[in-house]
Amino acid sequence: MVSDKARPLFGRALLFLDLYVLGAVASLTFDDPVLFQEVLYSVDLQVVVVLMMRT
């Protein structure tokens, strides 16, 4: 488990990692709108989980 002091930092790091991965995948899947939407949806779910962990 992540300690209470490190949790906000951990969540922020995960969020930046997700955004970095999204940028990389978006550049690869930009020609395929369906795949692009699936990637967006999965990253959105991860962001929601991170935000829920922080509260």
PDB file with SEQRES, HELIX, SHEET and CRYST1 records, atoms N, CA, C and O in Angstrom:
SEQRES   1 A   55  MET VAL SER ASP LYS ALA ARG PRO LEU PHE GLY ARG ALA          
SEQRES   2 A   55  LEU LEU PHE LEU ASP LEU TYR VAL LEU GLY ALA VAL ALA          
SEQRES   3 A   55  SER LEU THR PHE ASP ASP PRO VAL LEU PHE GLN GLU VAL          
SEQRES   4 A   55  LEU TYR SER VAL ASP LEU GLN VAL VAL VAL VAL LEU MET          
SEQRES   5 A   55  MET ARG THR                                                  
HELIX    1 AA1 ARG A    7  THR A   29  1                                  23    
HELIX    2 AA2 PRO A   33  ARG A   54  1                                  22    
CRYST1    1.000    1.000    1.000  90.00  90.00  90.00 P 1           1          
ATOM      1  N   MET A   1       0.838  -1.198   0.000  1.00  0.00           N  
ATOM      2  CA  MET A   1       0.000   0.000   0.000  1.00  0.00           C  
ATOM      3  C   MET A   1       0.878   1.256   0.000  1.00  0.00           C  
ATOM      4  O   MET A   1       2.030   1.240   0.434  1.00  0.00           O  
ATOM      5  N   VAL A   2       0.298   2.316  -0.493  1.00  0.00           N  
ATOM      6  CA  VAL A   2       0.998   3.592  -0.533  1.00  0.00           C  
ATOM      7  C   VAL A   2       0.664   4.363   0.736  1.00  0.00           C  
ATOM      8  O   VAL A   2      -0.495   4.420   1.146  1.00  0.00           O  
ATOM      9  N   SER A   3       1.672   4.953   1.354  1.00  0.00           N  
ATOM     10  CA  SER A   3       1.423   5.711   2.585  1.00  0.00           C  
ATOM     11  C   SER A   3       0.580   6.946   2.281  1.00  0.00           C  
ATOM     12  O   SER A   3       0.517   7.399   1.138  1.00  0.00           O  
ATOM     13  N   ASP A   4      -0.071   7.486   3.317  1.00  0.00           N  
ATOM     14  CA  ASP A   4      -0.955   8.637   3.121  1.00  0.00           C  
ATOM     15  C   ASP A   4      -0.203   9.858   2.597  1.00  0.00           C  
ATOM     16  O   ASP A   4      -0.748  10.630   1.808  1.00  0.00           O  
ATOM     17  N   LYS A   5       1.034  10.036   3.029  1.00  0.00           N  
ATOM     18  CA  LYS A   5       1.808  11.192   2.567  1.00  0.00           C  
ATOM     19  C   LYS A   5       2.179  11.058   1.097  1.00  0.00           C  
ATOM     20  O   LYS A   5       2.218  12.050   0.369  1.00  0.00           O  
ATOM     21  N   ALA A   6       2.449   9.844   0.664  1.00  0.00           N  
ATOM     22  CA  ALA A   6       2.900   9.636  -0.714  1.00  0.00           C  
ATOM     23  C   ALA A   6       1.740   9.476  -1.689  1.00  0.00           C  
ATOM     24  O   ALA A   6       1.943   9.523  -2.902  1.00  0.00           O  
ATOM     25  N   ARG A   7       0.536   9.290  -1.180  1.00  0.00           N  
ATOM     26  CA  ARG A   7      -0.590   8.987  -2.069  1.00  0.00           C  
ATOM     27  C   ARG A   7      -0.856  10.079  -3.110  1.00  0.00           C  
ATOM     28  O   ARG A   7      -1.011   9.749  -4.286  1.00  0.00           O  
ATOM     29  N   PRO A   8      -0.916  11.386  -2.732  1.00  0.00           N  
ATOM     30  CA  PRO A   8      -1.160  12.401  -3.772  1.00  0.00           C  
ATOM     31  C   PRO A   8      -0.067  12.417  -4.837  1.00  0.00           C  
ATOM     32  O   PRO A   8      -0.352  12.557  -6.026  1.00  0.00           O  
ATOM     33  N   LEU A   9       1.183  12.271  -4.402  1.00  0.00           N  
ATOM     34  CA  LEU A   9       2.296  12.258  -5.346  1.00  0.00           C  
ATOM     35  C   LEU A   9       2.208  11.032  -6.252  1.00  0.00           C  
ATOM     36  O   LEU A   9       2.450  11.119  -7.456  1.00  0.00           O  
ATOM     37  N   PHE A  10       1.861   9.899  -5.663  1.00  0.00           N  
ATOM     38  CA  PHE A  10       1.717   8.657  -6.424  1.00  0.00           C  
ATOM     39  C   PHE A  10       0.608   8.804  -7.463  1.00  0.00           C  
ATOM     40  O   PHE A  10       0.771   8.407  -8.617  1.00  0.00           O  
ATOM     41  N   GLY A  11      -0.521   9.379  -7.043  1.00  0.00           N  
ATOM     42  CA  GLY A  11      -1.635   9.581  -7.967  1.00  0.00           C  
ATOM     43  C   GLY A  11      -1.259  10.514  -9.103  1.00  0.00           C  
ATOM     44  O   GLY A  11      -1.624  10.283 -10.255  1.00  0.00           O  
ATOM     45  N   ARG A  12      -0.528  11.565  -8.773  1.00  0.00           N  
ATOM     46  CA  ARG A  12      -0.109  12.525  -9.796  1.00  0.00           C  
ATOM     47  C   ARG A  12       0.855  11.863 -10.774  1.00  0.00           C  
ATOM     48  O   ARG A  12       0.781  12.102 -11.979  1.00  0.00           O  
ATOM     49  N   ALA A  13       1.752  11.037 -10.262  1.00  0.00           N  
ATOM     50  CA  ALA A  13       2.697  10.341 -11.141  1.00  0.00           C  
ATOM     51  C   ALA A  13       1.958   9.395 -12.080  1.00  0.00           C  
ATOM     52  O   ALA A  13       2.291   9.299 -13.261  1.00  0.00           O  
ATOM     53  N   LEU A  14       0.949   8.694 -11.550  1.00  0.00           N  
ATOM     54  CA  LEU A  14       0.153   7.803 -12.395  1.00  0.00           C  
ATOM     55  C   LEU A  14      -0.576   8.586 -13.471  1.00  0.00           C  
ATOM     56  O   LEU A  14      -0.665   8.148 -14.618  1.00  0.00           O  
ATOM     57  N   LEU A  15      -1.097   9.746 -13.097  1.00  0.00           N  
ATOM     58  CA  LEU A  15      -1.830  10.566 -14.054  1.00  0.00           C  
ATOM     59  C   LEU A  15      -0.908  11.024 -15.180  1.00  0.00           C  
ATOM     60  O   LEU A  15      -1.280  10.970 -16.353  1.00  0.00           O  
ATOM     61  N   PHE A  16       0.307  11.479 -14.819  1.00  0.00           N  
ATOM     62  CA  PHE A  16       1.255  11.909 -15.849  1.00  0.00           C  
ATOM     63  C   PHE A  16       1.671  10.733 -16.728  1.00  0.00           C  
ATOM     64  O   PHE A  16       1.833  10.884 -17.939  1.00  0.00           O  
ATOM     65  N   LEU A  17       1.842   9.568 -16.117  1.00  0.00           N  
ATOM     66  CA  LEU A  17       2.204   8.386 -16.892  1.00  0.00           C  
ATOM     67  C   LEU A  17       1.087   8.037 -17.872  1.00  0.00           C  
ATOM     68  O   LEU A  17       1.345   7.719 -19.033  1.00  0.00           O  
ATOM     69  N   ASP A  18      -0.171   8.100 -17.389  1.00  0.00           N  
ATOM     70  CA  ASP A  18      -1.311   7.824 -18.265  1.00  0.00           C  
ATOM     71  C   ASP A  18      -1.359   8.810 -19.422  1.00  0.00           C  
ATOM     72  O   ASP A  18      -1.610   8.421 -20.563  1.00  0.00           O  
ATOM     73  N   LEU A  19      -1.121  10.083 -19.133  1.00  0.00           N  
ATOM     74  CA  LEU A  19      -1.161  11.090 -20.195  1.00  0.00           C  
ATOM     75  C   LEU A  19      -0.037  10.857 -21.202  1.00  0.00           C  
ATOM     76  O   LEU A  19      -0.223  11.054 -22.403  1.00  0.00           O  
ATOM     77  N   TYR A  20       1.125  10.440 -20.711  1.00  0.00           N  
ATOM     78  CA  TYR A  20       2.252  10.155 -21.602  1.00  0.00           C  
ATOM     79  C   TYR A  20       1.923   8.967 -22.510  1.00  0.00           C  
ATOM     80  O   TYR A  20       2.163   9.000 -23.717  1.00  0.00           O  
ATOM     81  N   VAL A  21       1.366   7.912 -21.894  1.00  0.00           N  
ATOM     82  CA  VAL A  21       0.997   6.723 -22.670  1.00  0.00           C  
ATOM     83  C   VAL A  21      -0.098   7.076 -23.666  1.00  0.00           C  
ATOM     84  O   VAL A  21      -0.069   6.628 -24.812  1.00  0.00           O  
ATOM     85  N   LEU A  22      -1.068   7.883 -23.228  1.00  0.00           N  
ATOM     86  CA  LEU A  22      -2.145   8.296 -24.125  1.00  0.00           C  
ATOM     87  C   LEU A  22      -1.582   9.043 -25.328  1.00  0.00           C  
ATOM     88  O   LEU A  22      -2.007   8.818 -26.461  1.00  0.00           O  
ATOM     89  N   GLY A  23      -0.624   9.933 -25.079  1.00  0.00           N  
ATOM     90  CA  GLY A  23      -0.017  10.668 -26.182  1.00  0.00           C  
ATOM     91  C   GLY A  23       0.695   9.744 -27.158  1.00  0.00           C  
ATOM     92  O   GLY A  23       0.591   9.911 -28.373  1.00  0.00           O  
ATOM     93  N   ALA A  24       1.415   8.774 -26.620  1.00  0.00           N  
ATOM     94  CA  ALA A  24       2.139   7.833 -27.478  1.00  0.00           C  
ATOM     95  C   ALA A  24       1.176   6.972 -28.286  1.00  0.00           C  
ATOM     96  O   ALA A  24       1.363   6.766 -29.485  1.00  0.00           O  
ATOM     97  N   VAL A  25       0.137   6.469 -27.608  1.00  0.00           N  
ATOM     98  CA  VAL A  25      -0.820   5.600 -28.298  1.00  0.00           C  
ATOM     99  C   VAL A  25      -1.658   6.407 -29.279  1.00  0.00           C  
ATOM    100  O   VAL A  25      -1.993   5.920 -30.358  1.00  0.00           O  
ATOM    101  N   ALA A  26      -1.999   7.640 -28.908  1.00  0.00           N  
ATOM    102  CA  ALA A  26      -2.810   8.474 -29.794  1.00  0.00           C  
ATOM    103  C   ALA A  26      -2.091   8.719 -31.110  1.00  0.00           C  
ATOM    104  O   ALA A  26      -2.721   8.748 -32.167  1.00  0.00           O  
ATOM    105  N   SER A  27      -0.782   8.895 -31.053  1.00  0.00           N  
ATOM    106  CA  SER A  27      -0.036   9.134 -32.285  1.00  0.00           C  
ATOM    107  C   SER A  27      -0.029   7.885 -33.167  1.00  0.00           C  
ATOM    108  O   SER A  27       0.072   7.982 -34.390  1.00  0.00           O  
ATOM    109  N   LEU A  28      -0.137   6.711 -32.538  1.00  0.00           N  
ATOM    110  CA  LEU A  28      -0.148   5.461 -33.307  1.00  0.00           C  
ATOM    111  C   LEU A  28      -1.539   5.122 -33.825  1.00  0.00           C  
ATOM    112  O   LEU A  28      -1.677   4.566 -34.914  1.00  0.00           O  
ATOM    113  N   THR A  29      -2.584   5.457 -33.042  1.00  0.00           N  
ATOM    114  CA  THR A  29      -3.934   5.003 -33.380  1.00  0.00           C  
ATOM    115  C   THR A  29      -4.801   6.128 -33.925  1.00  0.00           C  
ATOM    116  O   THR A  29      -6.018   5.976 -34.024  1.00  0.00           O  
ATOM    117  N   PHE A  30      -4.192   7.252 -34.279  1.00  0.00           N  
ATOM    118  CA  PHE A  30      -4.981   8.407 -34.715  1.00  0.00           C  
ATOM    119  C   PHE A  30      -5.738   8.113 -36.003  1.00  0.00           C  
ATOM    120  O   PHE A  30      -6.790   8.702 -36.253  1.00  0.00           O  
ATOM    121  N   ASP A  31      -5.212   7.208 -36.821  1.00  0.00           N  
ATOM    122  CA  ASP A  31      -5.879   6.872 -38.083  1.00  0.00           C  
ATOM    123  C   ASP A  31      -7.068   5.947 -37.871  1.00  0.00           C  
ATOM    124  O   ASP A  31      -7.893   5.790 -38.770  1.00  0.00           O  
ATOM    125  N   ASP A  32      -7.168   5.335 -36.699  1.00  0.00           N  
ATOM    126  CA  ASP A  32      -8.245   4.383 -36.419  1.00  0.00           C  
ATOM    127  C   ASP A  32      -9.117   4.946 -35.292  1.00  0.00           C  
ATOM    128  O   ASP A  32      -8.798   4.761 -34.118  1.00  0.00           O  
ATOM    129  N   PRO A  33     -10.218   5.633 -35.638  1.00  0.00           N  
ATOM    130  CA  PRO A  33     -11.018   6.330 -34.625  1.00  0.00           C  
ATOM    131  C   PRO A  33     -11.608   5.407 -33.563  1.00  0.00           C  
ATOM    132  O   PRO A  33     -11.727   5.796 -32.401  1.00  0.00           O  
ATOM    133  N   VAL A  34     -11.978   4.185 -33.952  1.00  0.00           N  
ATOM    134  CA  VAL A  34     -12.598   3.268 -32.988  1.00  0.00           C  
ATOM    135  C   VAL A  34     -11.579   2.864 -31.927  1.00  0.00           C  
ATOM    136  O   VAL A  34     -11.873   2.900 -30.733  1.00  0.00           O  
ATOM    137  N   LEU A  35     -10.394   2.483 -32.360  1.00  0.00           N  
ATOM    138  CA  LEU A  35      -9.336   2.106 -31.425  1.00  0.00           C  
ATOM    139  C   LEU A  35      -8.943   3.299 -30.559  1.00  0.00           C  
ATOM    140  O   LEU A  35      -8.697   3.154 -29.361  1.00  0.00           O  
ATOM    141  N   PHE A  36      -8.888   4.478 -31.176  1.00  0.00           N  
ATOM    142  CA  PHE A  36      -8.547   5.696 -30.445  1.00  0.00           C  
ATOM    143  C   PHE A  36      -9.558   5.946 -29.323  1.00  0.00           C  
ATOM    144  O   PHE A  36      -9.174   6.308 -28.211  1.00  0.00           O  
ATOM    145  N   GLN A  37     -10.853   5.753 -29.614  1.00  0.00           N  
ATOM    146  CA  GLN A  37     -11.887   5.961 -28.593  1.00  0.00           C  
ATOM    147  C   GLN A  37     -11.765   4.931 -27.475  1.00  0.00           C  
ATOM    148  O   GLN A  37     -11.970   5.262 -26.307  1.00  0.00           O  
ATOM    149  N   GLU A  38     -11.436   3.693 -27.817  1.00  0.00           N  
ATOM    150  CA  GLU A  38     -11.257   2.662 -26.786  1.00  0.00           C  
ATOM    151  C   GLU A  38     -10.090   3.017 -25.868  1.00  0.00           C  
ATOM    152  O   GLU A  38     -10.173   2.828 -24.654  1.00  0.00           O  
ATOM    153  N   VAL A  39      -9.015   3.523 -26.438  1.00  0.00           N  
ATOM    154  CA  VAL A  39      -7.861   3.929 -25.632  1.00  0.00           C  
ATOM    155  C   VAL A  39      -8.245   5.080 -24.714  1.00  0.00           C  
ATOM    156  O   VAL A  39      -7.897   5.075 -23.533  1.00  0.00           O  
ATOM    157  N   LEU A  40      -8.960   6.067 -25.247  1.00  0.00           N  
ATOM    158  CA  LEU A  40      -9.409   7.194 -24.428  1.00  0.00           C  
ATOM    159  C   LEU A  40     -10.259   6.713 -23.271  1.00  0.00           C  
ATOM    160  O   LEU A  40     -10.107   7.180 -22.142  1.00  0.00           O  
ATOM    161  N   TYR A  41     -11.163   5.770 -23.556  1.00  0.00           N  
ATOM    162  CA  TYR A  41     -12.066   5.275 -22.518  1.00  0.00           C  
ATOM    163  C   TYR A  41     -11.288   4.562 -21.417  1.00  0.00           C  
ATOM    164  O   TYR A  41     -11.570   4.763 -20.235  1.00  0.00           O  
ATOM    165  N   SER A  42     -10.314   3.732 -21.787  1.00  0.00           N  
ATOM    166  CA  SER A  42      -9.556   2.996 -20.773  1.00  0.00           C  
ATOM    167  C   SER A  42      -8.712   3.947 -19.926  1.00  0.00           C  
ATOM    168  O   SER A  42      -8.578   3.741 -18.720  1.00  0.00           O  
ATOM    169  N   VAL A  43      -8.146   4.979 -20.536  1.00  0.00           N  
ATOM    170  CA  VAL A  43      -7.362   5.948 -19.768  1.00  0.00           C  
ATOM    171  C   VAL A  43      -8.272   6.754 -18.854  1.00  0.00           C  
ATOM    172  O   VAL A  43      -7.898   7.058 -17.722  1.00  0.00           O  
ATOM    173  N   ASP A  44      -9.477   7.107 -19.337  1.00  0.00           N  
ATOM    174  CA  ASP A  44     -10.439   7.821 -18.488  1.00  0.00           C  
ATOM    175  C   ASP A  44     -10.773   6.999 -17.255  1.00  0.00           C  
ATOM    176  O   ASP A  44     -10.854   7.545 -16.154  1.00  0.00           O  
ATOM    177  N   LEU A  45     -10.966   5.699 -17.420  1.00  0.00           N  
ATOM    178  CA  LEU A  45     -11.264   4.843 -16.269  1.00  0.00           C  
ATOM    179  C   LEU A  45     -10.107   4.852 -15.280  1.00  0.00           C  
ATOM    180  O   LEU A  45     -10.329   4.902 -14.070  1.00  0.00           O  
ATOM    181  N   GLN A  46      -8.881   4.804 -15.777  1.00  0.00           N  
ATOM    182  CA  GLN A  46      -7.716   4.817 -14.888  1.00  0.00           C  
ATOM    183  C   GLN A  46      -7.623   6.133 -14.129  1.00  0.00           C  
ATOM    184  O   GLN A  46      -7.275   6.147 -12.949  1.00  0.00           O  
ATOM    185  N   VAL A  47      -7.933   7.237 -14.800  1.00  0.00           N  
ATOM    186  CA  VAL A  47      -7.894   8.545 -14.139  1.00  0.00           C  
ATOM    187  C   VAL A  47      -8.947   8.610 -13.044  1.00  0.00           C  
ATOM    188  O   VAL A  47      -8.690   9.146 -11.966  1.00  0.00           O  
ATOM    189  N   VAL A  48     -10.140   8.066 -13.314  1.00  0.00           N  
ATOM    190  CA  VAL A  48     -11.201   8.047 -12.298  1.00  0.00           C  
ATOM    191  C   VAL A  48     -10.751   7.243 -11.086  1.00  0.00           C  
ATOM    192  O   VAL A  48     -10.983   7.655  -9.950  1.00  0.00           O  
ATOM    193  N   VAL A  49     -10.110   6.104 -11.317  1.00  0.00           N  
ATOM    194  CA  VAL A  49      -9.622   5.280 -10.205  1.00  0.00           C  
ATOM    195  C   VAL A  49      -8.577   6.045  -9.396  1.00  0.00           C  
ATOM    196  O   VAL A  49      -8.597   6.007  -8.165  1.00  0.00           O  
ATOM    197  N   VAL A  50      -7.670   6.735 -10.076  1.00  0.00           N  
ATOM    198  CA  VAL A  50      -6.640   7.512  -9.374  1.00  0.00           C  
ATOM    199  C   VAL A  50      -7.281   8.608  -8.540  1.00  0.00           C  
ATOM    200  O   VAL A  50      -6.892   8.828  -7.393  1.00  0.00           O  
ATOM    201  N   LEU A  51      -8.263   9.298  -9.111  1.00  0.00           N  
ATOM    202  CA  LEU A  51      -8.930  10.371  -8.365  1.00  0.00           C  
ATOM    203  C   LEU A  51      -9.686   9.817  -7.170  1.00  0.00           C  
ATOM    204  O   LEU A  51      -9.738  10.457  -6.119  1.00  0.00           O  
ATOM    205  N   MET A  52     -10.272   8.636  -7.316  1.00  0.00           N  
ATOM    206  CA  MET A  52     -10.985   8.024  -6.191  1.00  0.00           C  
ATOM    207  C   MET A  52      -9.999   7.618  -5.097  1.00  0.00           C  
ATOM    208  O   MET A  52     -10.315   7.715  -3.911  1.00  0.00           O  
ATOM    209  N   MET A  53      -8.807   7.163  -5.489  1.00  0.00           N  
ATOM    210  CA  MET A  53      -7.785   6.787  -4.504  1.00  0.00           C  
ATOM    211  C   MET A  53      -7.337   7.997  -3.695  1.00  0.00           C  
ATOM    212  O   MET A  53      -7.004   7.876  -2.516  1.00  0.00           O  
ATOM    213  N   ARG A  54      -7.331   9.157  -4.330  1.00  0.00           N  
ATOM    214  CA  ARG A  54      -6.804  10.354  -3.674  1.00  0.00           C  
ATOM    215  C   ARG A  54      -7.771  10.926  -2.647  1.00  0.00           C  
ATOM    216  O   ARG A  54      -7.356  11.672  -1.759  1.00  0.00           O  
ATOM    217  N   THR A  55      -9.050  10.591  -2.753  1.00  0.00           N  
ATOM    218  CA  THR A  55     -10.030  11.171  -1.815  1.00  0.00           C  
ATOM    219  C   THR A  55     -10.209  10.285  -0.606  1.00  0.00           C  
ATOM    220  O   THR A  55     -10.991  10.610   0.287  1.00  0.00           O  
TER     221      THR A  55                                                      
END                                                                             
